[in-house]
Tab-separated table of C-alpha atoms in Angstrom:
chain	number	residue	atom	x	y	z
A	1	UNK	CA	90.282	116.983	84.430
A	2	UNK	CA	90.541	119.322	81.458
A	3	UNK	CA	88.352	121.338	79.116
A	4	UNK	CA	88.852	120.424	75.441
A	5	UNK	CA	88.603	123.615	73.344
A	6	UNK	CA	88.033	122.927	69.640
A	7	UNK	CA	89.145	125.848	67.479
A	8	UNK	CA	91.043	127.226	70.450
A	9	UNK	CA	93.648	128.988	68.294
A	10	UNK	CA	91.022	131.176	66.616
A	11	UNK	CA	89.823	134.671	67.473
A	12	UNK	CA	87.175	133.900	70.079
A	13	UNK	CA	88.783	130.602	71.071
A	14	UNK	CA	92.156	132.154	71.957
A	15	UNK	CA	90.589	134.829	74.162
A	16	UNK	CA	88.433	132.205	75.867
A	17	UNK	CA	91.444	129.973	76.513
A	18	UNK	CA	93.195	132.841	78.334
A	19	UNK	CA	90.140	133.439	80.537
A	20	UNK	CA	89.773	129.704	81.268
A	21	UNK	CA	93.445	129.498	82.286
A	22	UNK	CA	93.079	132.651	84.396
A	23	UNK	CA	90.093	131.024	86.124
A	24	UNK	CA	92.176	127.976	87.033
A	25	UNK	CA	90.962	125.487	84.423
A	26	UNK	CA	93.246	123.027	82.695
A	27	UNK	CA	92.717	123.174	78.945
A	28	UNK	CA	93.561	121.122	75.870
A	29	UNK	CA	93.372	122.924	72.532
A	30	UNK	CA	92.418	121.245	69.258
A	31	UNK	CA	92.798	123.170	65.983
A	32	UNK	CA	93.617	122.468	62.334
A	33	UNK	CA	94.763	126.058	61.568
A	34	UNK	CA	92.322	126.461	58.667
A	35	UNK	CA	91.408	129.941	59.899
A	36	UNK	CA	93.977	130.515	62.643
A	37	UNK	CA	97.720	130.722	63.210
A	38	UNK	CA	100.040	128.662	65.382
A	39	UNK	CA	101.526	131.843	66.863
A	40	UNK	CA	98.294	132.482	68.768
A	41	UNK	CA	99.089	129.407	70.915
A	42	UNK	CA	102.422	130.936	71.928
A	43	UNK	CA	100.702	134.167	72.876
A	44	UNK	CA	98.049	132.396	74.963
A	45	UNK	CA	100.917	130.883	76.983
A	46	UNK	CA	102.683	134.248	77.176
A	47	UNK	CA	99.622	136.150	78.407
A	48	UNK	CA	98.345	133.509	80.825
A	49	UNK	CA	101.749	132.386	82.103
A	50	UNK	CA	100.462	128.811	81.850
A	51	UNK	CA	101.065	125.829	79.593
A	52	UNK	CA	98.544	123.483	77.993
A	53	UNK	CA	98.422	120.516	75.647
A	54	UNK	CA	97.695	120.978	71.963
A	55	UNK	CA	96.545	118.569	69.248
A	56	UNK	CA	96.559	119.471	65.567
A	57	UNK	CA	93.395	117.718	64.452
A	58	UNK	CA	90.268	118.183	62.330
A	59	UNK	CA	86.918	117.679	64.074
A	60	UNK	CA	85.901	115.332	61.247
A	61	UNK	CA	88.849	113.019	62.038
A	62	UNK	CA	87.298	110.349	64.275
A	63	UNK	CA	90.573	108.492	64.840
A	64	UNK	CA	92.267	111.727	65.846
A	65	UNK	CA	89.437	112.561	68.264
A	66	UNK	CA	89.520	109.054	69.759
A	67	UNK	CA	93.239	109.452	70.361
A	68	UNK	CA	92.638	112.674	72.320
A	69	UNK	CA	89.804	111.259	74.435
A	70	UNK	CA	91.746	108.044	75.140
A	71	UNK	CA	94.907	109.835	76.228
A	72	UNK	CA	93.466	112.804	78.124
A	73	UNK	CA	91.098	113.195	81.050
A	74	UNK	CA	88.473	115.477	79.546
A	75	UNK	CA	85.511	116.691	81.552
A	76	UNK	CA	83.813	119.037	79.080
A	77	UNK	CA	84.157	120.474	75.573
A	78	UNK	CA	83.845	124.045	74.309
A	79	UNK	CA	83.160	123.742	70.601
A	80	UNK	CA	84.334	126.710	68.518
A	81	UNK	CA	85.745	124.879	65.487
A	82	UNK	CA	83.815	125.743	62.349
A	83	UNK	CA	83.875	127.652	59.091
A	84	UNK	CA	82.381	131.089	59.669
A	85	UNK	CA	82.300	133.371	56.606
A	86	UNK	CA	78.804	134.170	55.348
A	87	UNK	CA	79.860	134.972	51.776
A	88	UNK	CA	82.103	131.925	51.484
A	89	UNK	CA	79.289	129.719	52.778
A	90	UNK	CA	77.107	130.848	49.865
A	91	UNK	CA	79.860	129.851	47.412
A	92	UNK	CA	80.833	126.626	49.202
A	93	UNK	CA	77.716	125.256	50.913
A	94	UNK	CA	78.839	121.631	50.785
A	95	UNK	CA	82.103	122.435	52.564
A	96	UNK	CA	80.193	124.294	55.283
A	97	UNK	CA	77.665	121.510	55.823
A	98	UNK	CA	80.430	118.891	55.810
A	99	UNK	CA	82.732	120.715	58.214
A	100	UNK	CA	80.307	122.414	60.585
A	101	UNK	CA	77.517	119.849	60.802
A	102	UNK	CA	79.439	116.683	59.933
A	103	UNK	CA	82.306	117.694	62.208
A	104	UNK	CA	79.969	118.410	65.131
A	105	UNK	CA	78.226	115.041	64.733
A	106	UNK	CA	81.604	113.265	64.678
A	107	UNK	CA	82.752	115.220	67.749
A	108	UNK	CA	79.559	114.384	69.668
A	109	UNK	CA	79.822	110.703	68.725
A	110	UNK	CA	83.379	110.625	70.058
A	111	UNK	CA	82.276	112.432	73.234
A	112	UNK	CA	79.398	109.997	73.780
A	113	UNK	CA	81.547	106.925	73.204
A	114	UNK	CA	84.129	108.185	75.714
A	115	UNK	CA	81.575	109.215	78.332
A	116	UNK	CA	82.087	112.991	78.021
A	117	UNK	CA	78.625	114.551	77.953
A	118	UNK	CA	79.177	118.227	78.711
A	119	UNK	CA	79.433	120.698	75.829
A	120	UNK	CA	79.296	124.468	75.321
A	121	UNK	CA	78.503	125.262	71.685
A	122	UNK	CA	79.506	128.408	69.826
A	123	UNK	CA	76.250	129.378	68.094
A	124	UNK	CA	75.138	132.666	66.577
A	125	UNK	CA	72.381	135.255	66.504
A	126	UNK	CA	71.965	134.272	62.835
A	127	UNK	CA	69.710	131.431	64.042
A	128	UNK	CA	66.973	134.016	64.735
A	129	UNK	CA	66.588	134.558	60.979
A	130	UNK	CA	64.885	137.555	59.398
A	131	UNK	CA	61.486	137.637	61.042
A	132	UNK	CA	61.997	138.410	64.728
A	133	UNK	CA	61.853	141.932	66.139
A	134	UNK	CA	64.767	143.083	68.318
A	135	UNK	CA	65.568	142.783	71.155
A	136	UNK	CA	65.979	139.086	70.415
A	137	UNK	CA	65.106	136.629	73.188
A	138	UNK	CA	66.068	132.978	73.538
A	139	UNK	CA	62.406	131.853	73.467
A	140	UNK	CA	61.780	133.355	70.006
A	141	UNK	CA	61.330	131.143	66.975
A	142	UNK	CA	64.541	130.233	65.171
A	143	UNK	CA	65.132	129.280	61.546
A	144	UNK	CA	64.546	131.237	58.378
A	145	UNK	CA	68.309	131.635	58.099
A	146	UNK	CA	69.581	133.529	55.068
A	147	UNK	CA	72.853	131.745	54.260
A	148	UNK	CA	74.459	128.291	54.658
A	149	UNK	CA	76.675	129.456	57.540
A	150	UNK	CA	73.633	130.499	59.572
A	151	UNK	CA	71.821	127.318	58.584
A	152	UNK	CA	74.671	125.188	59.934
A	153	UNK	CA	74.408	126.936	63.319
A	154	UNK	CA	70.623	126.448	63.334
A	155	UNK	CA	70.897	122.762	62.390
A	156	UNK	CA	73.602	122.072	64.980
A	157	UNK	CA	71.358	123.603	67.650
A	158	UNK	CA	68.587	121.195	66.578
A	159	UNK	CA	71.015	118.255	66.635
A	160	UNK	CA	72.165	119.118	70.166
A	161	UNK	CA	68.569	119.619	71.340
A	162	UNK	CA	67.630	116.206	69.918
A	163	UNK	CA	70.699	114.690	71.577
A	164	UNK	CA	69.582	116.025	74.951
A	165	UNK	CA	66.009	114.784	74.430
A	166	UNK	CA	67.345	111.308	73.698
A	167	UNK	CA	69.800	111.253	76.622
A	168	UNK	CA	69.260	113.503	79.654
A	169	UNK	CA	72.742	112.666	80.938
A	170	UNK	CA	74.051	115.406	78.636
A	171	UNK	CA	74.625	118.956	79.818
A	172	UNK	CA	74.551	121.434	76.943
A	173	UNK	CA	74.822	125.221	76.656
A	174	UNK	CA	74.050	126.896	73.318
A	175	UNK	CA	75.600	130.367	73.243
A	176	UNK	CA	74.173	132.715	70.639
A	177	UNK	CA	76.791	135.365	69.902
A	178	UNK	CA	76.015	138.754	68.520
A	179	UNK	CA	78.938	140.707	66.978
A	180	UNK	CA	82.290	140.098	68.708
A	181	UNK	CA	84.874	142.863	68.251
A	182	UNK	CA	87.863	144.162	70.186
A	183	UNK	CA	90.998	142.374	71.305
A	184	UNK	CA	92.994	141.492	74.405
A	185	UNK	CA	94.115	144.587	76.314
A	186	UNK	CA	97.765	143.661	75.726
A	187	UNK	CA	97.428	144.008	71.954
A	188	UNK	CA	99.055	140.571	71.635
A	189	UNK	CA	96.046	138.601	70.420
A	190	UNK	CA	93.131	139.707	68.258
A	191	UNK	CA	91.169	139.026	65.089
A	192	UNK	CA	93.367	138.019	62.138
A	193	UNK	CA	91.087	137.201	59.194
A	194	UNK	CA	92.334	135.459	56.074
A	195	UNK	CA	92.203	137.779	53.047
A	196	UNK	CA	89.716	140.643	52.926
A	197	UNK	CA	87.727	140.724	56.183
A	198	UNK	CA	84.075	139.694	56.171
A	199	UNK	CA	83.243	141.560	59.382
A	200	UNK	CA	82.970	145.303	59.929
A	201	UNK	CA	85.541	145.981	62.643
A	202	UNK	CA	88.581	144.243	61.107
A	203	UNK	CA	87.696	145.934	57.801
A	204	UNK	CA	87.633	149.349	59.521
A	205	UNK	CA	90.938	148.700	61.270
A	206	UNK	CA	92.620	147.548	58.040
A	207	UNK	CA	91.455	150.728	56.304
A	208	UNK	CA	92.808	152.741	59.243
A	209	UNK	CA	96.217	151.015	59.062
A	210	UNK	CA	96.365	151.532	55.271
A	211	UNK	CA	95.990	147.927	54.143
A	212	UNK	CA	92.632	148.630	52.469
A	213	UNK	CA	91.719	151.872	50.697
A	214	UNK	CA	88.131	152.435	51.749
A	215	UNK	CA	85.277	150.979	53.770
A	216	UNK	CA	82.112	150.004	51.908
A	217	UNK	CA	78.956	150.655	53.922
A	218	UNK	CA	76.211	148.484	52.489
A	219	UNK	CA	73.070	150.602	52.525
A	220	UNK	CA	72.225	153.910	54.210
A	221	UNK	CA	68.464	153.814	53.711
A	222	UNK	CA	67.451	151.407	56.476
A	223	UNK	CA	64.805	152.363	59.025
A	224	UNK	CA	67.428	153.260	61.643
A	225	UNK	CA	68.520	156.606	63.173
A	226	UNK	CA	71.216	157.246	60.546
A	227	UNK	CA	70.078	154.822	57.825
A	228	UNK	CA	72.885	152.285	58.357
A	229	UNK	CA	72.412	148.831	59.854
A	230	UNK	CA	72.285	148.495	63.634
A	231	UNK	CA	73.970	145.571	65.423
A	232	UNK	CA	74.851	144.455	68.946
A	233	UNK	CA	78.666	144.613	69.252
A	234	UNK	CA	80.265	142.812	72.186
A	235	UNK	CA	83.880	142.924	73.368
A	236	UNK	CA	85.537	139.569	72.712
A	237	UNK	CA	86.855	139.426	76.309
A	238	UNK	CA	83.305	139.820	77.654
A	239	UNK	CA	82.289	137.021	75.275
A	240	UNK	CA	85.162	134.866	76.538
A	241	UNK	CA	84.102	135.425	80.146
A	242	UNK	CA	80.601	134.301	79.147
A	243	UNK	CA	82.104	130.948	78.163
A	244	UNK	CA	83.744	130.584	81.564
A	245	UNK	CA	80.323	131.101	83.161
A	246	UNK	CA	78.744	128.632	80.717
A	247	UNK	CA	81.356	125.992	81.616
A	248	UNK	CA	80.489	126.464	85.293
A	249	UNK	CA	76.826	125.935	84.345
A	250	UNK	CA	77.327	122.707	82.385
A	251	UNK	CA	79.583	121.331	85.125
A	252	UNK	CA	76.826	121.782	87.687
A	253	UNK	CA	73.707	120.469	85.958
A	254	UNK	CA	72.304	118.027	83.408
A	255	UNK	CA	70.236	120.419	81.319
A	256	UNK	CA	70.112	122.081	77.931
A	257	UNK	CA	70.236	125.874	78.189
A	258	UNK	CA	70.337	128.631	75.568
A	259	UNK	CA	71.856	132.055	76.188
A	260	UNK	CA	72.309	135.238	74.200
A	261	UNK	CA	75.749	136.762	74.655
A	262	UNK	CA	75.390	140.416	73.712
A	263	UNK	CA	75.222	143.842	75.307
A	264	UNK	CA	71.561	144.568	74.618
A	265	UNK	CA	72.560	147.831	72.885
A	266	UNK	CA	72.469	148.431	69.152
A	267	UNK	CA	75.080	150.560	67.364
A	268	UNK	CA	74.904	151.596	63.714
A	269	UNK	CA	77.719	151.139	61.218
A	270	UNK	CA	78.385	154.885	61.345
A	271	UNK	CA	78.413	154.791	65.164
A	272	UNK	CA	81.211	152.218	64.946
A	273	UNK	CA	83.140	154.176	62.307
A	274	UNK	CA	82.955	157.403	64.330
A	275	UNK	CA	83.870	155.680	67.608
A	276	UNK	CA	86.868	154.038	65.926
A	277	UNK	CA	88.057	157.345	64.445
A	278	UNK	CA	87.852	158.935	67.903
A	279	UNK	CA	89.682	156.047	69.608
A	280	UNK	CA	92.458	155.812	67.012
A	281	UNK	CA	92.826	159.405	65.884
A	282	UNK	CA	92.905	158.060	62.319
A	283	UNK	CA	90.446	158.818	59.510
A	284	UNK	CA	88.419	155.958	58.021
A	285	UNK	CA	87.296	156.879	54.497
A	286	UNK	CA	84.089	155.164	53.438
A	287	UNK	CA	81.588	155.073	50.601
A	288	UNK	CA	77.988	153.965	50.492
A	289	UNK	CA	77.338	150.791	48.499
A	290	UNK	CA	74.063	148.989	47.695
A	291	UNK	CA	72.437	146.856	50.378
A	292	UNK	CA	73.521	143.224	50.587
A	293	UNK	CA	70.978	140.448	50.217
A	294	UNK	CA	69.935	139.015	53.556
A	295	UNK	CA	70.947	141.998	55.678
A	296	UNK	CA	68.327	143.291	58.103
A	297	UNK	CA	68.007	146.797	59.505
A	298	UNK	CA	68.331	146.087	63.221
A	299	UNK	CA	69.592	143.158	65.298
A	300	UNK	CA	70.384	143.311	69.000
A	301	UNK	CA	69.953	141.053	71.993
A	302	UNK	CA	68.026	140.804	75.193
A	303	UNK	CA	70.861	139.438	77.391
A	304	UNK	CA	68.841	139.310	80.625
A	305	UNK	CA	68.646	135.496	80.779
A	306	UNK	CA	72.453	135.198	80.900
A	307	UNK	CA	72.554	137.744	83.720
A	308	UNK	CA	69.837	135.939	85.684
A	309	UNK	CA	71.091	132.361	85.223
A	310	UNK	CA	74.850	132.724	84.660
A	311	UNK	CA	75.548	135.919	86.557
A	312	UNK	CA	77.152	137.287	83.394
A	313	UNK	CA	76.829	140.581	81.599
A	314	UNK	CA	78.981	142.541	79.174
A	315	UNK	CA	81.033	145.201	80.981
A	316	UNK	CA	83.138	146.807	78.226
A	317	UNK	CA	81.777	149.707	76.190
A	318	UNK	CA	82.200	150.749	72.567
A	319	UNK	CA	85.130	153.092	73.262
A	320	UNK	CA	87.118	150.248	74.851
A	321	UNK	CA	86.213	147.880	72.006
A	322	UNK	CA	87.616	150.364	69.483
A	323	UNK	CA	90.732	151.213	71.509
A	324	UNK	CA	91.615	147.537	71.956
A	325	UNK	CA	91.001	146.751	68.269
A	326	UNK	CA	93.291	149.591	67.231
A	327	UNK	CA	96.040	148.553	69.670
A	328	UNK	CA	96.006	145.031	68.209
A	329	UNK	CA	95.972	146.290	64.602
A	330	UNK	CA	98.697	148.899	65.180
A	331	UNK	CA	100.982	146.406	66.959
A	332	UNK	CA	100.287	143.641	64.425
A	333	UNK	CA	99.648	145.373	61.079
A	334	UNK	CA	99.880	142.070	59.206
A	335	UNK	CA	98.228	139.978	61.899
A	336	UNK	CA	100.100	137.010	63.302
A	337	UNK	CA	103.344	136.011	61.583
A	338	UNK	CA	102.961	133.114	59.181
A	339	UNK	CA	103.680	129.707	60.650
């Protein structure tokens, strides 16, 4: 029996696939390469020393999904596939609602009709909205999201909660990520964004490698120690290992559970910049720009529930996150080669 990993060629998906293979799971990867590259599949095989099946498919393609479920013995699904850029979601809300929400509904319908009722969903701390005080706990109110991307994550959580209420045969884990950064220790897989990065760390590393001239820091007048925004950054390998623990959980129970995957520590933008400069030995020029709409001063997790119920906690510190990011960027200055 295999784990179907939707979006398994992407940044978090590829790291999770390696950890699943290392833990002895059989996997099947589904991806449409909208925001990923085929080369990452080769590197998953290289780093794990194991093979797996792959289907090029869109999660909105019901016939394609039926083909996978009919031809493979699938026990559970880890669902990463989704559009994920906040700014793009504000420009293209219909595409985000269609892909993220419509695709998840189609995936769950296919799962139900083929008797596969175990799913781990890639959610986000964005579901906590603007009004909760950090550290953020799983029992806090969600909603009040500030962009269509965050709203899709919030709505999918509601859909999956309603699905469980209607049918207690399902086993569901909703994983609320904080800010994944870093890369595999080998430097062979990492984050390879299309175009100008939306997230802080790949932007910093592209400035450091000379692809971008300068980092914009949006606001230095927040109520934080140095005035820049504070976030909970987690090493992508720690995040991947959290998925392995979540799979173990859904395999062993028929419940719906929600977990924060974060470190519980907040770092400011300038903390990250300075840690990266120290790890890489390279300067990162920056300038202060106006605040962005929807940004909050401080956002970090209370990860204690994941420790208590999954036996998981983040082990890798900021220095390692920066060193691993730089190794990936230095070894792959242009990201993965084009397909």
